[in-house]
Coordinates of C-alpha atoms in Angstrom, one line a residue:
X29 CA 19.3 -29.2 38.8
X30 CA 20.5 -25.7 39.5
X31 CA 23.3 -25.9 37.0
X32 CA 21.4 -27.2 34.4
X33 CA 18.5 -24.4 34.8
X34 CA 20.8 -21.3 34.8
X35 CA 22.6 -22.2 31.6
X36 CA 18.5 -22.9 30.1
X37 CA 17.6 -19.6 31.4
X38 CA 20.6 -17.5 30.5
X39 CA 19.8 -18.9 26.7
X40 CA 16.5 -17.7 27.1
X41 CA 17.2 -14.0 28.4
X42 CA 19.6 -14.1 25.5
X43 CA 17.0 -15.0 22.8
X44 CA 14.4 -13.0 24.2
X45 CA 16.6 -9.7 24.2
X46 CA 17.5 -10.7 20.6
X47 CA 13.7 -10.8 19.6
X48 CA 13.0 -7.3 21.3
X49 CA 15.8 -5.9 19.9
X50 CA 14.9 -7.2 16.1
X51 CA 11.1 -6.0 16.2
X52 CA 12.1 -2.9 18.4
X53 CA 10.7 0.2 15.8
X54 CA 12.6 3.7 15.8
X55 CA 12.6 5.0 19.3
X56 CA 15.0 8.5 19.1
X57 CA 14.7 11.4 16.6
X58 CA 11.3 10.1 15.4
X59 CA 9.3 12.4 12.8
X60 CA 6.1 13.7 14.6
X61 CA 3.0 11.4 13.9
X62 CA 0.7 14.0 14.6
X63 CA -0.1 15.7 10.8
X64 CA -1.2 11.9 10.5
X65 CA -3.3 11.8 12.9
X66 CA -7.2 12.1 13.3
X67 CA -8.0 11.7 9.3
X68 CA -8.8 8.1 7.8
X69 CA -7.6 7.3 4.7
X70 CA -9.1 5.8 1.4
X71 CA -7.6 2.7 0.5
X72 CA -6.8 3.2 -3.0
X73 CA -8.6 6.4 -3.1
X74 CA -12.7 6.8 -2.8
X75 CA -13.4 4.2 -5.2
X76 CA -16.8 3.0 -6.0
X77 CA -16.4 0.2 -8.8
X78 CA -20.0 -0.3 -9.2
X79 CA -20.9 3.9 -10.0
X80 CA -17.4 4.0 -12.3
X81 CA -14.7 5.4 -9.9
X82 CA -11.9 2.6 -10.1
X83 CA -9.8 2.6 -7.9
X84 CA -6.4 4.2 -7.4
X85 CA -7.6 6.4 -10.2
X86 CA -7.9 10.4 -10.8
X87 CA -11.7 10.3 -10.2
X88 CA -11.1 8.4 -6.9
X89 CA -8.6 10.5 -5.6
X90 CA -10.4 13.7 -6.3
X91 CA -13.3 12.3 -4.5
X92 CA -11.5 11.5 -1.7
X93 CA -9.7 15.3 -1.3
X94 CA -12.9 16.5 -2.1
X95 CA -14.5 14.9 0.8
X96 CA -11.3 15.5 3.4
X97 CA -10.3 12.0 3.7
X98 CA -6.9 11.2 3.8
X99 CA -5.3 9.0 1.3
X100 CA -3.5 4.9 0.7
X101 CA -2.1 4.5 -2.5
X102 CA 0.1 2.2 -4.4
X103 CA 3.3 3.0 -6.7
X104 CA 5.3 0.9 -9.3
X105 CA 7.5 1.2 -12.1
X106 CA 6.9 1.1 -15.7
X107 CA 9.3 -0.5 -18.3
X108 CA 10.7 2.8 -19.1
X109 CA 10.8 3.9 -15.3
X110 CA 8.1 5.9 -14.8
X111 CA 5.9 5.7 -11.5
X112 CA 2.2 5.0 -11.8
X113 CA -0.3 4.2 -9.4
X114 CA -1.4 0.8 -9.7
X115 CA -1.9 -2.2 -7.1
X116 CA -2.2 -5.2 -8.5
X117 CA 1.5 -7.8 -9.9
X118 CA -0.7 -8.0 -12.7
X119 CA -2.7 -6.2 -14.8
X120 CA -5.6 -8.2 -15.8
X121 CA -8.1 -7.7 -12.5
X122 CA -7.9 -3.8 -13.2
X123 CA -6.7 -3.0 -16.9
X124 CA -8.7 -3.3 -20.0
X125 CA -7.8 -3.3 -23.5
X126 CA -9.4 -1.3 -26.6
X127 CA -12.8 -2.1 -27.3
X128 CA -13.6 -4.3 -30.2
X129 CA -16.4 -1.6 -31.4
X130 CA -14.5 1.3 -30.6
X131 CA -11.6 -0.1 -33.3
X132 CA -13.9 0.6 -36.3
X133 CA -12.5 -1.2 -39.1
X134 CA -15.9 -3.5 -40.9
X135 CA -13.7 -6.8 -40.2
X136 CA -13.8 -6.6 -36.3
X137 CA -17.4 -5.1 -36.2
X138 CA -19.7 -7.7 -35.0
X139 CA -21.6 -9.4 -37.7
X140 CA -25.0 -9.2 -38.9
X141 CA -27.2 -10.8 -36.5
X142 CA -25.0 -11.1 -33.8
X143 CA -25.9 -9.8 -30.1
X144 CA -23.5 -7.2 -28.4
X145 CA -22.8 -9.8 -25.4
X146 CA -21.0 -11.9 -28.4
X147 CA -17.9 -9.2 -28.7
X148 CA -16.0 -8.6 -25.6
X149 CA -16.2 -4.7 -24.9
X150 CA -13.0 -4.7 -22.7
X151 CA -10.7 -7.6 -23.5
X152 CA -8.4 -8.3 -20.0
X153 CA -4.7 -7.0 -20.5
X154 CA -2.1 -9.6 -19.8
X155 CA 1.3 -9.1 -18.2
X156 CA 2.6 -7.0 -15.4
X157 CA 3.3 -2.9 -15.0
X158 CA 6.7 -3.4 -15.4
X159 CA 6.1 -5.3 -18.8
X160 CA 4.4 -1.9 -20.2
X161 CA 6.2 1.0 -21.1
X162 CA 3.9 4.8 -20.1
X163 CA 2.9 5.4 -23.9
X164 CA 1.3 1.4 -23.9
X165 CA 0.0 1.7 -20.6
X166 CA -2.1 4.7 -21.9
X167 CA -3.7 2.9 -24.0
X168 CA -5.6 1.0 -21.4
X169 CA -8.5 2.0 -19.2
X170 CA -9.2 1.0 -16.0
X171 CA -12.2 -1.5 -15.9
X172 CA -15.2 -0.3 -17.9
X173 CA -14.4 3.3 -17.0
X174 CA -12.5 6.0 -18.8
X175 CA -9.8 6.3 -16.4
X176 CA -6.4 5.8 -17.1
X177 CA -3.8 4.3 -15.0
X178 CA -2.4 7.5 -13.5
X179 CA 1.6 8.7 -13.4
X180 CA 2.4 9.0 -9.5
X181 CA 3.4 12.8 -10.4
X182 CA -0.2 13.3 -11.9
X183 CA -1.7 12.4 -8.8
X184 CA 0.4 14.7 -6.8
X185 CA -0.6 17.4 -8.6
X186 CA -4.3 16.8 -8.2
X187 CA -4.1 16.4 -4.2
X188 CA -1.7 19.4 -4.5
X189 CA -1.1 19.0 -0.5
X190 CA -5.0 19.1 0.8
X191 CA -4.8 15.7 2.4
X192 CA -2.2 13.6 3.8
X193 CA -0.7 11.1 2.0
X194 CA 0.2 7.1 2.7
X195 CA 2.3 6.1 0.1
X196 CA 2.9 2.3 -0.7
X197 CA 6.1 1.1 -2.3
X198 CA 5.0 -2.5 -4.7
X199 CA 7.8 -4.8 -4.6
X200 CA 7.0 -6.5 -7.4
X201 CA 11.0 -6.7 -8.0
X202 CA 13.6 -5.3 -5.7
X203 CA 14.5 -2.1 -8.0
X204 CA 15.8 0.9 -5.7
X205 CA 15.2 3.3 -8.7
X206 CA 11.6 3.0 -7.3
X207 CA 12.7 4.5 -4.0
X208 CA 15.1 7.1 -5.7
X209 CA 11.7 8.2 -8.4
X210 CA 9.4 8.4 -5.5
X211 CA 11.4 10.0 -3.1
X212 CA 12.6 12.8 -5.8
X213 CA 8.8 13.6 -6.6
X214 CA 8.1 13.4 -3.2
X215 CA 10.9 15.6 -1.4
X216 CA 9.3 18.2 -4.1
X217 CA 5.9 17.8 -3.0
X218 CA 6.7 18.1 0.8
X219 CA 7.5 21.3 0.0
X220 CA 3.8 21.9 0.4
X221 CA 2.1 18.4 1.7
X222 CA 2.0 15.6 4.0
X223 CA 3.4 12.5 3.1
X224 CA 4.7 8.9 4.5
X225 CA 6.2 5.6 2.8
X226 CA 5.6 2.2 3.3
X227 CA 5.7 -1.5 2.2
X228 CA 6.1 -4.9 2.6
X229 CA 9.9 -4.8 0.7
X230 CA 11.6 -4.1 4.3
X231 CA 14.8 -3.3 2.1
X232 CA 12.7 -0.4 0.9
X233 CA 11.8 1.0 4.2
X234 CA 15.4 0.6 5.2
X235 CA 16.7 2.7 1.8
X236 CA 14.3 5.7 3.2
X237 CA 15.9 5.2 6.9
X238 CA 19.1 5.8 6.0
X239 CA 19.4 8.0 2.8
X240 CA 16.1 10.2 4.2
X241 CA 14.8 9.7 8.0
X242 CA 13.4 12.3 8.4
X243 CA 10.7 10.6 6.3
X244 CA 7.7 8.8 8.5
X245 CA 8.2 5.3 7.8
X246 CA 6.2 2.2 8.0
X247 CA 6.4 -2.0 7.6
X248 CA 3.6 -3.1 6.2
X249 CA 2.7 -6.9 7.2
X250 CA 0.3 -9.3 7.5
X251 CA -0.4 -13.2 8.7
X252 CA 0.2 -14.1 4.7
X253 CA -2.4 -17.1 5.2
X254 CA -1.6 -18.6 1.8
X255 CA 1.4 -20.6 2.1
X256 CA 4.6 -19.5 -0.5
X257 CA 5.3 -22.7 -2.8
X258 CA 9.4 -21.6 -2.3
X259 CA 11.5 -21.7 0.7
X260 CA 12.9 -18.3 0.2
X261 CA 9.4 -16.6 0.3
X262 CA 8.3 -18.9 3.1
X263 CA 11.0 -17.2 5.2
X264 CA 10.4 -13.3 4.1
X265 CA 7.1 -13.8 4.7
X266 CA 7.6 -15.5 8.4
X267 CA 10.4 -12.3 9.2
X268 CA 7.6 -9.7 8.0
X269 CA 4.7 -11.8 9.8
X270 CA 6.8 -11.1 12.9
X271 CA 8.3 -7.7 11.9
X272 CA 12.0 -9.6 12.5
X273 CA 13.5 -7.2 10.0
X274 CA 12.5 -4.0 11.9
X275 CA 16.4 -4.0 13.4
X276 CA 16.7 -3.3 9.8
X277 CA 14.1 -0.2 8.8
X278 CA 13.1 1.0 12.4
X279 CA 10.1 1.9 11.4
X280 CA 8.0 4.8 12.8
X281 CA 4.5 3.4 12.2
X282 CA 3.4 -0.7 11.6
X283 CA 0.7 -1.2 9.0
X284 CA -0.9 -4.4 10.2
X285 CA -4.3 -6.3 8.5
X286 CA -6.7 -5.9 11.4
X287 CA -7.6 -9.4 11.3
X288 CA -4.3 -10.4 12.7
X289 CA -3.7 -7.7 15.4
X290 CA -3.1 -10.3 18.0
X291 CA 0.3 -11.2 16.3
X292 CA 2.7 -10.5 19.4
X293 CA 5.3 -8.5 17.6
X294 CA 2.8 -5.8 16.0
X295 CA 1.0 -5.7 19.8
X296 CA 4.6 -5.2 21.3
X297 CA 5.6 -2.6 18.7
X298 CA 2.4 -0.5 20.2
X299 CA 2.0 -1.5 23.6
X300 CA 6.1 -1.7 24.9
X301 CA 7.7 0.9 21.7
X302 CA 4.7 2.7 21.4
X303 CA 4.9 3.0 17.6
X304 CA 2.0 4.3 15.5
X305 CA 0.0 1.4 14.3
X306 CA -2.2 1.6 11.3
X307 CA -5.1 -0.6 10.3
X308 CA -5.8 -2.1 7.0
X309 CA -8.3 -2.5 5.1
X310 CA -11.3 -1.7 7.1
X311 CA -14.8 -2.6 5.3
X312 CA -17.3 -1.8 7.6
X313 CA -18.6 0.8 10.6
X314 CA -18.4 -2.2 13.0
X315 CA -14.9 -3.4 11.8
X316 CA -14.0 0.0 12.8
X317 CA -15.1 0.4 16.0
X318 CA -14.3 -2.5 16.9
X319 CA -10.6 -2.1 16.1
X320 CA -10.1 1.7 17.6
X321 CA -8.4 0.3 21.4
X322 CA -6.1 -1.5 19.1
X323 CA -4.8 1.0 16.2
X324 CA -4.4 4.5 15.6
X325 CA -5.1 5.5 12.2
X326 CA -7.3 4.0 9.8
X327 CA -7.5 2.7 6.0
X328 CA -10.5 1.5 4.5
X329 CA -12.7 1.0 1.7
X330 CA -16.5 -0.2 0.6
X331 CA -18.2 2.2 2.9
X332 CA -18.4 5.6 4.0
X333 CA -17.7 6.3 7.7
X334 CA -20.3 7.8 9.8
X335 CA -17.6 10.2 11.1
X336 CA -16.6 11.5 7.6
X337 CA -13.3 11.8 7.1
X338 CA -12.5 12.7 10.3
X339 CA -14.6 10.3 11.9

């Protein structure tokens, strides 16, 4: 019986060192977390759809420097290889096209008769980002607002280093001229704010650990409830559910949904490694009290804190 246990629990050691080893985040020569620390951030900025502040816009950003809250925000690639700040793979949720009034020419006026309800004010735009070139994408607005999707640069200059900065890499495609754009405007800004990476790509995280570490770093994961229809994704996703790439990026900081803090690799990365561990995307006052023994800095959206931005 002996024999046959040792050889069971020898496996079992083996494994389990393996599994620390793989989610085990960056534990020498880490960046200081503390500029980070005791700010939340704006998910996308300090949007408020429903008063005309879209989000990851100029408008919302300013709001959210103007009130001291720290900032999330999203960056991808145009066509032509220019990063903007936009979240979604497409653009049809967030981007609308010219107006059919505001073209002007009598044969797309509505006719005689008709009611303004029967010409659509802000046709959806189709495609992705990437599908756009800058000069086309200007030519959109951002819901029903007059907000443009924003260069990554232009938004740098408007926070200008008052708040600090959590900057999401979109992985839309696995392009590592995103990583060199971003980090070239933001080795510039550095100069005079505070800044961090993350994202769900764990190749991107591990491009910034080993061409810049002296960058704060983060994963980004979640559950991903909604099963992937190919086998390929159904394995990335179950490695960044579990943070098994970390032996790749070492990350400083785990960005983790709140609704799945239980998961054992994100509690371990905390508890045993003592990594920073950042919640997303809080929606209420009770969602974040309720979550403060479990993380230590804080996006959110759809409400003001009682706090304030330091709250």
């Amino acid at each position: 019986m002996i024999a046959y246990l040792l050889p069971m629990l020898g496996v079992w050691l083996l494994l389990t060192v393996l599994y620390l080893w793989m989610v085990m985040p960056r534990m020498w020569n880490r960046p200081g977390k503390e500029p980070f620390m005791g700010v939340l951030y704006a998910h996308r900025g300090l949007f408020d759809h429903s008063a005309g502040i879209p989000e990851n816009s100029l408008a919302a950003f300013r709001r959210a420097v103007d009130a001291g809250y720290g900032i999330e925000l999203d960056v991808q690639l145009t066509a032509d290889g220019v990063p903007v700040v936009f979240h979604d793979g497409t653009l049809a949720r967030m981007a609308r096209g010219e107006s059919t009034k505001e073209k002007g020419s009598a044969a797309e006026r509505p006719k005689e008769g008709a009611s303004s309800s029967d010409v659509p004010e802000t046709p959806e735009v189709s495609g992705r980002v990437l599908d756009y070139t800058l000069k086309e994408l200007q030519q959109f607005h951002l819901q029903d607002s007059e907000e443009k999707i924003p260069t990554f640069e232009e938004v740098l200059n408007l926070v200008d280093g008052r708040v600090p900065l959590i900057v999401e890499l979109k992985a839309e495609t696995l392009d590592f001229s995103l990583c060199e754009k971003v980090d070239a405007l933001l080795r510039e800004y550095g100069k005079k704010g505070i800044y961090c990476i993350e994202s769900f790509q764990p190749l991107y995280v591990c491009w910034f650990r080993f061409r810049h570490p002296e960058v704060f770093r983060g994963q980004l994961s979640t559950s991903f409830q909604d099963p992937a229809s190919q086998i390929g994704a159904r394995i990335f996703h179950f490695f960044v559910k579990h943070l098994l790439c970390n032996f790749l990026t070492r990350p400083d900081f785990i960005a983790y949904n709140y609704r799945c803090r239980n998961n054992l690799s994100r509690r371990l990365c905390r508890a045993w490694f003592h990594a920073t561990s950042v919640a997303w995307t809080i929606r209420s006052e009770k969602d974040l009290e309720d979550n403060r023994a479990y993380f230590d800095l804080f996006i959110f959206d759809s409400f003001l804190p009682k706090g304030g931005p330091h709250g």
